[in-house]
mmCIF file of C-alpha atoms in Angstrom:
data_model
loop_
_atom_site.group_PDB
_atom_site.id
_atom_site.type_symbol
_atom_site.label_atom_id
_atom_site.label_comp_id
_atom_site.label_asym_id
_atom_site.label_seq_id
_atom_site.Cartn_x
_atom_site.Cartn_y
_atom_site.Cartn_z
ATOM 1 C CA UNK A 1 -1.711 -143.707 -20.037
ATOM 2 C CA UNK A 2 -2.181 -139.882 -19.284
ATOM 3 C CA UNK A 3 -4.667 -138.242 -21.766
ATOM 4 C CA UNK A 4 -4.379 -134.742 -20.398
ATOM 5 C CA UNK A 5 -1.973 -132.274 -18.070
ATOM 6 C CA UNK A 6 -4.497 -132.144 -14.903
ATOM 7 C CA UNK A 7 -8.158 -131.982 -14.092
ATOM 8 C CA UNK A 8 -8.509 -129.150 -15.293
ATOM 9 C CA UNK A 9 -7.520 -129.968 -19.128
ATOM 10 C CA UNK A 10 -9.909 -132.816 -18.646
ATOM 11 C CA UNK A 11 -12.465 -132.311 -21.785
ATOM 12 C CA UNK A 12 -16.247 -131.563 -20.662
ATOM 13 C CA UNK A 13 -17.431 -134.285 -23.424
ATOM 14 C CA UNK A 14 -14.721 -136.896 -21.736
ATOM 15 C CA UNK A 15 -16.038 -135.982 -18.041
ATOM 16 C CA UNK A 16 -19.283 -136.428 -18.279
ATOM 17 C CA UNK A 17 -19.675 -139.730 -20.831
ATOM 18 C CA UNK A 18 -17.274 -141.268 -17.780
ATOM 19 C CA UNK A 19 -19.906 -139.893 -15.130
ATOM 20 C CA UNK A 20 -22.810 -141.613 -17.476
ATOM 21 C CA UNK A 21 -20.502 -144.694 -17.668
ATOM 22 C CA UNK A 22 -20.181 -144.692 -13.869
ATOM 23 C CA UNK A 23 -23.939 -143.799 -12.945
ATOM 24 C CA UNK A 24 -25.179 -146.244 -15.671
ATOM 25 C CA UNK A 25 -22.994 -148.669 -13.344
ATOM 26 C CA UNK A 26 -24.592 -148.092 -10.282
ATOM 27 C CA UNK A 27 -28.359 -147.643 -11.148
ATOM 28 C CA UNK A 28 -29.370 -151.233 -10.855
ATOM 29 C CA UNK A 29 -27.999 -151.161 -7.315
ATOM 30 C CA UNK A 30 -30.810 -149.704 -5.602
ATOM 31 C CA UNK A 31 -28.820 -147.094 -3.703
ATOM 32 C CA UNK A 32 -30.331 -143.360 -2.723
ATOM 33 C CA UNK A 33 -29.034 -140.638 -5.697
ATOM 34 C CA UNK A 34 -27.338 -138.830 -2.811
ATOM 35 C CA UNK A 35 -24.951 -142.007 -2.325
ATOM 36 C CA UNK A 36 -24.527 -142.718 -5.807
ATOM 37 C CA UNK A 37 -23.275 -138.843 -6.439
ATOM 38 C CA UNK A 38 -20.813 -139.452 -3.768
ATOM 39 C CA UNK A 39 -19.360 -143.329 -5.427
ATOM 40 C CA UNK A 40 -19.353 -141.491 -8.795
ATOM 41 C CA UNK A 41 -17.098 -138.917 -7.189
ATOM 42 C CA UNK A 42 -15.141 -140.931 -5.733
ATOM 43 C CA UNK A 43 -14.476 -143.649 -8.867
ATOM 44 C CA UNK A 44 -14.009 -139.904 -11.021
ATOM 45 C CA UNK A 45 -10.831 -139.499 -8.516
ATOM 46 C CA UNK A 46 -9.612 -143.121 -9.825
ATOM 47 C CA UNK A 47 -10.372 -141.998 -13.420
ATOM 48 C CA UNK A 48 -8.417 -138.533 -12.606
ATOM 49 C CA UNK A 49 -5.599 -140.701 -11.150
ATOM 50 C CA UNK A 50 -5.375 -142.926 -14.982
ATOM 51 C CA UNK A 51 -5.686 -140.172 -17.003
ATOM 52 C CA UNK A 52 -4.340 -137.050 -15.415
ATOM 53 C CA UNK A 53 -0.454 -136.705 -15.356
ATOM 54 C CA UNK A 54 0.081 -135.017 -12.273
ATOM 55 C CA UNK A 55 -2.473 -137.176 -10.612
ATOM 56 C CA UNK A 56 -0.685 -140.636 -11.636
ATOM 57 C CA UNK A 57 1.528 -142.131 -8.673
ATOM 58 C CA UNK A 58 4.954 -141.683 -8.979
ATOM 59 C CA UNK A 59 6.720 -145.347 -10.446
ATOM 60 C CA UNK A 60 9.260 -145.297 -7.853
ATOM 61 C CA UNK A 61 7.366 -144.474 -4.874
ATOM 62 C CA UNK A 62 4.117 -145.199 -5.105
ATOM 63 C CA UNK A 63 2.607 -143.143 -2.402
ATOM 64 C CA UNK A 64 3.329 -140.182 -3.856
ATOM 65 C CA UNK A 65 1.506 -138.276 -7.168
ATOM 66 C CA UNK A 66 3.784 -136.840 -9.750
ATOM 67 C CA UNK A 67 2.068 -133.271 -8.155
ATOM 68 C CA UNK A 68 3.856 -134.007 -4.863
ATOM 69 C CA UNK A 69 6.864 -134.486 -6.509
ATOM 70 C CA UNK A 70 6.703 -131.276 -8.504
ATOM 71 C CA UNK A 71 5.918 -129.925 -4.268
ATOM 72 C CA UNK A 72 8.695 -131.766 -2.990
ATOM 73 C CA UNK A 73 11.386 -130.572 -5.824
ATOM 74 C CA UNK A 74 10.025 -126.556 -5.765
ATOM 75 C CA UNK A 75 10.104 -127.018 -1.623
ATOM 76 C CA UNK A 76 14.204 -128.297 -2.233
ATOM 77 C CA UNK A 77 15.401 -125.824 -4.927
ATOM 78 C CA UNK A 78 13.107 -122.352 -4.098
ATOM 79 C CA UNK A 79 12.040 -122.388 -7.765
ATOM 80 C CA UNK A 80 8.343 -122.623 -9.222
ATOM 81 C CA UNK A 81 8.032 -125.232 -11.280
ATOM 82 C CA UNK A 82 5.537 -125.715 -13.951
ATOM 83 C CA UNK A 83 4.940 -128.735 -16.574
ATOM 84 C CA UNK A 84 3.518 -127.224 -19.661
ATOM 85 C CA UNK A 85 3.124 -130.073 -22.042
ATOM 86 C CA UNK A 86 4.341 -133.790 -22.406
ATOM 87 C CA UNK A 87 5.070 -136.166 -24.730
ATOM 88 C CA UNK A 88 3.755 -139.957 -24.326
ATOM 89 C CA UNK A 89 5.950 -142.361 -26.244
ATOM 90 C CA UNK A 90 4.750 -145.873 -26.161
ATOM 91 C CA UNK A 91 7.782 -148.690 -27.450
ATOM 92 C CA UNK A 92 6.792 -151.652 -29.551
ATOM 93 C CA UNK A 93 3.834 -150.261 -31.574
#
């Protein structure tokens, strides 16, 4: 379920409890800081990709992020377009 637009809208307090989460993860594992910076960045992509709309893969095609298919669509019709806001509706609750 998307929390937030993009990255950017991606609260401080959110980003770095998941980073603590993450690091608190890896600790025990006896790995140099350097490499666990670089598995925390790279499991805060997978958290960008669950909670991030644009970053979420598109249902239909799952190669592609919701981002590319804002690309794709402004590529076909020469107009910019921009997603301002959503709405999440959830059914049976």
């Amino acid at each position: 379920k998307p929390k937030c637009l993009s990255k950017e809208d991606v609260s401080e307090e959110d980003l770095e409890a998941e980073k603590a989460i993450l690091r608190q993860q890896l600790v025990d594992s006896n790995k140099p800081e350097d490499i666990i910076d670089k598995i925390v960045e790279g499991r805060l992509s997978k958290y960008y990709s669950e909670v991030c709309l644009l970053e979420q893969t598109y249902i239909r095609n799952g190669d592609k992020t919701v981002q590319n298919l804002i690309q794709e669509a402004i590529s076909q019709l020469g107009e910019n377009i921009v997603i301002r806001r959503f709405e999440l509706f959830i059914l049976g609750q």
